Amino acid sequence: MRTDHAAMRGCHGATYGMWRIGSKMMKPALFAGCVIVGLPLTSTAAAAHVKWFVNCNVSDDPLPVQAVFTATFLLFFSLFLILLSLGCMAERTALGAGISELLDRYAAPLHRRADDLLRSVAAVSFALLWADGGLIMTPDLKASSIWLSAIQLLIPMYMFGRATLPAAGAGIIVLYGYGVATYGLFHMLDYPVFLGLGVFFALSVTQNSKLLAFRFDFLRWTVACSLLWPSIEKFVYPGWVAPIAITHPEITLGFDVATVVTAAGVVEFGLSFALFWTPLIRRLAAFALMAVLTAATFDFGKMDGIGHLMLIAVLMVVAAQPGGARDRRHPALAPLVGGMTLMAVILLYTGGHALYYGSKIASVAPLAGGVALLTLVLLCVPGRAQSLLLRIAVAGWSRWRASGNAGDDQPDEPEVFSVSDWVSSPDVAPSRWRENSSAESVVQLRGSRRPETFSPRYREREFGA
């Protein structure tokens, strides 16, 4: 009896604990849910690609950076940061774990067939481009030639066999390069998702498990950039979106056009940034973006639907992709990194525009500021990007040190390698050397270092490897 009472008390305690967690998260969850449900009604202007429906002169001077930060912009962006922080805190609770487990369970079949989905949608998309005969990749990229149509026709044919997928990926990259040569690199920064698709298909035949996993991350990064970069146009070129809001007054919901344009830009930027974040946050953002892009089709017609078909398919793959241990982020980083990312992208956009269309001298300051902020973002967020950045830095330092010692006939002291060099730099210690090295050589290498610093857990924590 005593055991039964203890078990009942334990069950009641667990139930009470879950009720407390649920009650604490109820208001934030309802608030975030109402906002997400309202996104398709208020942000179809963000989903419609402006250059597809309005004659935009990319060489026009954008608004200065200080003119972007209006009171309306700061209000909407603060709301985004609050929602992002609440979502990150909810993800670390039992409720967030339950939602993630539910998504993993029901999205597992789609994740297993992600390759088939992307191959099918890519085949349909490029077949439609071939049938049109006057487009390169998207409705605003117009060109007509026999060899261009031949590549667009070969890409769907190459999608049928796995062995020919690298050729399909190479064809997509060639089309992107033709777009760069025709419209310029700055214009094509709207569509890096096609580079992601090309790399994804090119790596589909590899037997390396790390490369197979990397292609999903790279595709997610490129689709996020394809939505993140055009979102800045809503801030620095509000006049481009105004005609769309005027011709489609239902999307304004009675608000003035300037407020709607600013809100659309914040929504597009916020959801795009969330694709870079933790698993549950990016999966919910992918669902929201799919809803927004689908809702925009009812207002803007077949052109918008066909143009966004590939994006919706990639977002489905992102929503079905489970996360790993390296994807964890502290909730306090969310508003900090979100703010730095917005400022970095605005500076890079204005600086890149000045470099491409204006004065190269005027582009130095915004480009330098954007690169510095972007580097801080990469250092703040652990994962593959930070690991790659550290490895590049260590490899560069090793080469510089080796070149400096090469000119000395008699160096003052013997070369000593650090732990980071031994773990990260392929020039200092290739994988074959590490595998074949004896225990005595490893002991000599680490010297007075603590033994636990060479454990796999330490390397994973410090280097994200």
C-alpha positions in Angstrom: 0.0 0.0 0.0 2.8 2.4 0.9 4.4 1.7 -2.5 1.1 2.4 -4.3 0.6 5.7 -2.4 4.1 6.7 -3.3 3.5 5.9 -6.9 0.2 7.9 -6.9 1.9 10.9 -5.3 4.6 10.7 -7.9 2.1 10.6 -10.7 0.1 13.5 -9.2 3.4 15.4 -8.8 4.4 14.9 -12.4 0.9 15.9 -13.5 1.0 19.0 -11.4 4.4 19.9 -12.8 3.2 19.5 -16.4 0.2 21.6 -15.6 2.4 24.4 -14.1 4.6 24.4 -17.2 1.6 24.4 -19.5 0.0 27.3 -17.6 3.2 29.3 -17.7 3.5 28.8 -21.4 -0.1 29.2 -22.3 -0.2 33.0 -22.7 3.1 33.2 -24.8 2.0 30.2 -26.9 -1.4 31.8 -27.6 0.1 35.1 -28.4 2.7 33.6 -30.7 0.0 31.4 -32.3 -2.3 34.3 -33.0 0.6 36.2 -34.6 1.6 33.2 -36.8 -2.0 32.5 -37.8 -2.3 36.2 -38.8 0.8 36.2 -40.9 -0.8 34.9 -44.1 -3.4 37.7 -43.8 -1.0 40.6 -43.2 2.2 39.7 -45.0 1.4 38.6 -48.5 3.3 41.6 -49.7 6.4 40.1 -48.2 5.8 36.8 -50.0 5.3 38.4 -53.4 8.7 39.0 -55.0 8.6 42.7 -55.8 10.7 42.5 -59.0 8.3 40.0 -60.6 5.4 42.5 -60.6 6.9 46.0 -60.5 9.4 47.6 -62.8 12.3 48.1 -60.4 15.5 50.0 -61.2 18.2 48.2 -59.1 20.7 51.1 -59.7 18.5 53.6 -57.9 20.0 54.9 -54.7 18.6 53.2 -51.6 17.5 55.0 -48.5 20.3 55.8 -46.1 20.7 53.5 -43.1 19.6 56.1 -40.6 16.3 56.6 -42.5 15.4 52.9 -42.0 15.2 53.0 -38.2 11.9 54.7 -37.8 9.6 54.3 -34.8 7.4 51.9 -36.7 10.4 49.8 -37.7 11.7 49.6 -34.1 8.3 48.7 -32.8 7.8 45.8 -35.2 11.4 44.6 -34.9 11.2 44.6 -31.1 8.0 42.5 -31.4 10.0 40.0 -33.5 12.8 39.8 -31.0 10.3 39.2 -28.2 8.6 36.4 -30.1 11.9 34.9 -31.0 13.0 34.9 -27.4 9.7 33.4 -26.2 10.1 30.7 -28.8 13.6 29.9 -27.8 12.6 29.6 -24.1 9.6 27.4 -25.0 11.8 25.1 -27.0 13.8 24.2 -23.9 10.7 23.2 -21.9 8.8 20.0 -21.8 6.2 21.5 -24.2 8.9 22.3 -26.8 10.4 18.9 -26.5 7.0 17.3 -27.0 6.3 19.4 -30.1 9.8 18.5 -31.5 9.2 14.8 -30.9 5.8 15.0 -32.5 7.3 16.7 -35.6 10.1 14.1 -35.8 7.6 11.3 -35.7 5.2 12.6 -38.4 7.8 14.2 -40.6 10.2 11.2 -40.7 8.7 9.8 -43.9 9.1 13.1 -45.7 12.7 13.5 -44.4 13.5 10.0 -45.7 12.1 11.0 -49.2 13.5 14.5 -49.2 15.8 13.7 -52.2 12.8 12.4 -54.2 10.7 15.4 -53.4 13.4 17.9 -54.5 14.2 16.0 -57.6 10.5 15.9 -58.6 9.8 19.5 -57.9 13.1 20.6 -59.7 12.2 18.5 -62.7 8.7 20.2 -62.9 10.1 23.7 -62.3 12.8 23.5 -65.0 10.4 21.8 -67.4 8.1 24.8 -67.0 11.0 27.2 -67.6 11.8 25.3 -70.8 8.1 25.4 -71.9 8.1 29.2 -71.4 11.2 29.7 -73.5 11.9 33.2 -72.3 13.1 32.8 -68.7 16.4 31.8 -67.1 15.3 30.8 -63.6 12.6 33.2 -62.3 10.0 35.5 -63.9 12.3 38.6 -63.7 15.3 36.9 -65.3 14.5 37.0 -69.0 16.6 35.5 -71.8 16.0 33.4 -74.9 18.5 31.1 -76.6 18.7 27.6 -77.9 21.5 26.4 -75.6 19.7 27.9 -72.6 16.5 25.9 -73.5 18.7 22.8 -74.0 20.1 23.1 -70.4 16.6 23.7 -69.0 15.4 20.5 -70.8 18.4 18.4 -69.8 18.0 19.2 -66.1 14.6 17.4 -65.7 16.0 14.4 -67.7 19.0 14.2 -65.5 16.8 14.1 -62.4 15.6 10.5 -63.2 18.9 8.8 -62.4 21.0 9.2 -59.3 24.2 8.9 -61.3 23.3 11.9 -63.4 22.3 14.2 -60.5 25.7 15.9 -60.5 25.2 16.8 -64.1 21.8 18.3 -63.2 23.4 20.2 -60.4 26.1 21.5 -62.7 23.4 22.7 -65.1 21.6 24.7 -62.4 24.9 26.3 -61.4 25.6 27.2 -65.1 22.2 28.8 -65.4 22.9 30.8 -62.2 26.3 31.9 -63.7 24.5 33.0 -66.9 22.1 35.1 -64.7 25.1 36.7 -63.0 26.7 37.5 -66.4 23.4 38.9 -67.7 22.0 40.8 -64.7 25.0 41.2 -62.4 26.0 39.6 -59.2 24.1 42.1 -57.0 20.8 41.2 -58.7 21.4 37.5 -58.5 22.0 37.7 -54.7 18.2 37.4 -54.5 18.5 33.7 -55.6 21.3 31.8 -53.9 18.8 29.0 -53.4 19.7 27.8 -56.9 23.3 27.5 -55.9 22.2 25.5 -52.9 20.2 23.2 -55.2 23.1 22.7 -57.5 25.4 21.8 -54.7 22.7 19.5 -53.2 22.3 17.5 -56.3 26.1 17.5 -57.0 26.8 15.9 -53.6 23.9 13.4 -53.8 26.1 10.6 -55.1 28.9 10.9 -52.5 29.4 8.2 -50.0 30.6 10.6 -47.3 28.0 10.8 -44.6 29.2 14.3 -43.5 28.8 15.7 -47.0 25.4 14.1 -47.3 24.4 15.9 -44.1 26.1 19.1 -45.1 24.1 19.4 -48.3 20.9 19.8 -46.3 22.4 22.5 -44.1 23.8 24.3 -47.1 20.4 24.2 -48.9 18.7 25.6 -45.8 21.3 28.4 -45.5 20.8 29.4 -49.2 17.0 29.4 -49.0 17.3 31.6 -45.9 19.6 34.0 -47.7 17.2 34.0 -50.7 14.5 35.4 -48.4 16.7 37.4 -46.1 18.4 39.5 -48.8 15.2 40.7 -50.6 13.6 41.5 -47.3 16.0 44.5 -47.0 14.4 46.0 -50.1 11.3 46.6 -48.1 13.3 48.9 -45.9 15.7 50.7 -48.3 13.2 50.7 -51.3 9.8 51.1 -49.8 8.6 52.8 -53.0 8.9 49.5 -54.8 6.3 47.7 -52.6 3.9 50.6 -52.5 2.3 49.9 -55.9 1.6 46.3 -54.9 -0.1 47.4 -51.7 -2.1 50.0 -53.6 -3.3 47.6 -56.3 -4.1 44.9 -53.7 -5.7 46.9 -50.9 -7.0 43.8 -49.1 -3.5 43.0 -47.9 -3.3 46.3 -46.0 -6.2 45.4 -43.6 -7.0 49.2 -43.4 -3.5 50.3 -42.3 -1.4 52.8 -44.2 0.9 51.6 -46.9 4.1 52.6 -45.1 3.2 50.6 -42.0 2.3 47.5 -44.1 5.6 47.7 -46.0 7.6 47.9 -42.8 5.7 45.1 -41.2 6.1 42.9 -44.4 9.9 43.5 -44.3 10.2 42.6 -40.6 8.0 39.5 -41.1 10.1 38.3 -44.1 13.4 39.1 -42.3 12.3 37.5 -39.0 11.1 34.2 -40.6 14.2 34.1 -42.8 16.5 34.6 -39.9 14.7 31.9 -37.9 15.7 29.4 -40.6 19.3 29.8 -39.3 18.3 29.1 -35.7 17.5 26.1 -33.5 15.5 23.1 -34.8 12.1 23.8 -33.5 12.3 27.6 -34.3 13.4 27.0 -37.9 10.8 24.3 -38.4 8.0 26.5 -37.2 9.4 29.3 -39.4 9.4 27.0 -42.4 5.7 26.2 -41.8 4.9 29.9 -41.5 6.8 30.7 -44.7 5.0 28.0 -46.6 1.7 29.4 -45.4 2.7 32.9 -46.4 3.9 31.9 -49.9 0.9 29.8 -50.5 -1.5 32.6 -49.4 0.3 35.0 -51.7 -0.6 32.8 -54.7 -4.3 33.6 -54.3 -3.6 37.3 -54.6 -0.8 37.3 -57.2 -1.7 34.3 -59.4 0.1 31.5 -61.2 3.3 33.5 -61.8 3.9 33.8 -58.1 3.0 30.2 -57.4 5.3 28.8 -60.1 8.1 31.1 -59.1 7.9 30.0 -55.4 7.3 26.3 -56.1 10.9 25.4 -55.6 11.1 27.5 -52.4 8.0 25.8 -50.9 9.5 22.4 -51.6 12.8 23.3 -49.9 10.9 24.7 -47.0 9.1 21.4 -46.7 12.4 19.7 -46.5 13.6 22.1 -43.8 10.4 21.5 -41.8 11.0 17.8 -41.9 14.7 17.9 -41.0 15.4 17.0 -37.3 17.9 18.8 -35.3 21.1 17.6 -33.5 23.1 18.4 -30.4 25.2 21.0 -32.3 22.1 23.1 -33.1 21.4 24.1 -29.5 21.6 27.8 -28.7 21.1 29.7 -25.5 17.9 31.8 -25.6 19.8 34.9 -24.5 21.7 34.8 -27.8 18.5 35.1 -29.9 17.8 38.8 -29.6 21.5 39.7 -29.7 22.3 37.7 -32.8 19.0 38.8 -34.5 19.8 42.5 -34.0 23.4 42.1 -35.2 22.3 40.1 -38.2 19.7 42.7 -39.3 22.3 45.5 -39.0 24.9 43.4 -40.8 22.6 42.6 -43.8 21.5 46.2 -44.1 25.1 47.4 -44.2 26.2 44.7 -46.6 23.2 45.5 -48.9 23.9 49.3 -49.0 27.7 48.7 -49.2 27.3 46.2 -52.0 25.0 48.5 -53.9 27.5 51.4 -53.6 30.3 49.1 -54.7 28.4 47.8 -57.7 26.5 50.9 -58.9 28.1 53.9 -57.1 31.3 55.0 -55.5 33.7 52.3 -54.4 35.1 54.7 -51.7 31.6 55.1 -50.2 31.2 51.3 -50.0 34.2 50.7 -47.7 32.6 51.8 -44.4 29.3 49.8 -44.7 31.0 46.7 -46.1 33.6 46.7 -43.4 30.9 47.2 -40.7 28.7 44.5 -42.2 31.6 42.0 -42.4 32.7 42.8 -38.8 29.1 42.2 -37.5 28.7 39.1 -39.5 32.0 37.7 -38.0 30.7 38.4 -34.5 27.5 36.5 -35.4 29.5 33.5 -36.5 31.6 33.6 -33.4 28.5 33.9 -31.1 26.7 30.9 -32.7 28.4 27.5 -32.3 28.1 25.0 -35.1 29.5 24.2 -38.5 29.9 27.8 -39.5 32.0 28.7 -36.4 34.0 25.5 -36.8 34.8 26.4 -40.4 35.8 29.9 -39.4 38.1 28.7 -36.7 39.7 26.1 -39.0 40.4 28.8 -41.6 41.9 31.1 -39.0 44.1 28.3 -37.6 45.2 27.1 -41.0 46.1 30.7 -42.0 48.1 31.2 -38.8 49.9 27.9 -39.4 50.9 28.9 -42.9 52.0 32.3 -41.9 54.1 30.9 -39.1 55.6 28.2 -41.4 56.5 30.8 -44.0 58.1 33.0 -41.3 60.2 30.2 -40.1 61.2 29.1 -43.6 63.5 32.0 -44.1 65.4 31.4 -40.9 68.4 29.1 -41.2 68.6 28.5 -37.5 65.3 29.1 -35.7 65.6 30.2 -32.1 63.4 27.4 -30.8 61.8 24.3 -32.2 58.3 24.3 -33.7 55.6 23.6 -31.1 52.1 22.8 -32.2 49.1 23.7 -30.1 46.1 21.6 -29.4 43.9 23.6 -31.8 46.5 23.0 -34.6 46.6 19.3 -34.0 42.8 19.0 -34.0 41.8 21.5 -36.7 44.6 22.2 -39.2 44.9 19.6 -42.0 48.3 21.1 -42.9 49.8 20.4 -39.5 48.3 17.1 -38.8 46.5 15.2 -41.6 43.9 12.6 -40.7 46.2 9.8 -41.9 48.9 10.9 -39.6 46.5 11.1 -36.7 45.2 7.6 -37.3 48.6 6.1 -37.6 50.4 8.0 -34.8 51.5 5.9 -31.8 50.5 6.6 -28.2 54.1 7.8 -27.4 54.0 10.4 -30.2 50.6 11.7 -29.0 52.0 12.0 -25.4 55.0 13.9 -26.7 52.7 16.2 -28.7 50.4 17.2 -25.9 53.2 17.6 -23.4 51.9 19.1 -20.2 48.3 19.4 -21.5 45.6 17.7 -19.5 44.6 14.3 -20.9 40.9 15.2 -21.0 41.5 18.0 -23.5 42.2 15.4 -26.1 38.9 13.6 -25.6 36.2 13.6 -28.4 33.8 15.4 -26.0 36.3 18.2 -25.5 36.9 18.6 -29.2 33.2 18.6 -30.0 32.5 21.3 -27.3 35.4 23.5 -28.3 35.5 23.2 -32.1 32.0 22.0 -33.0 33.6 19.0 -34.8 
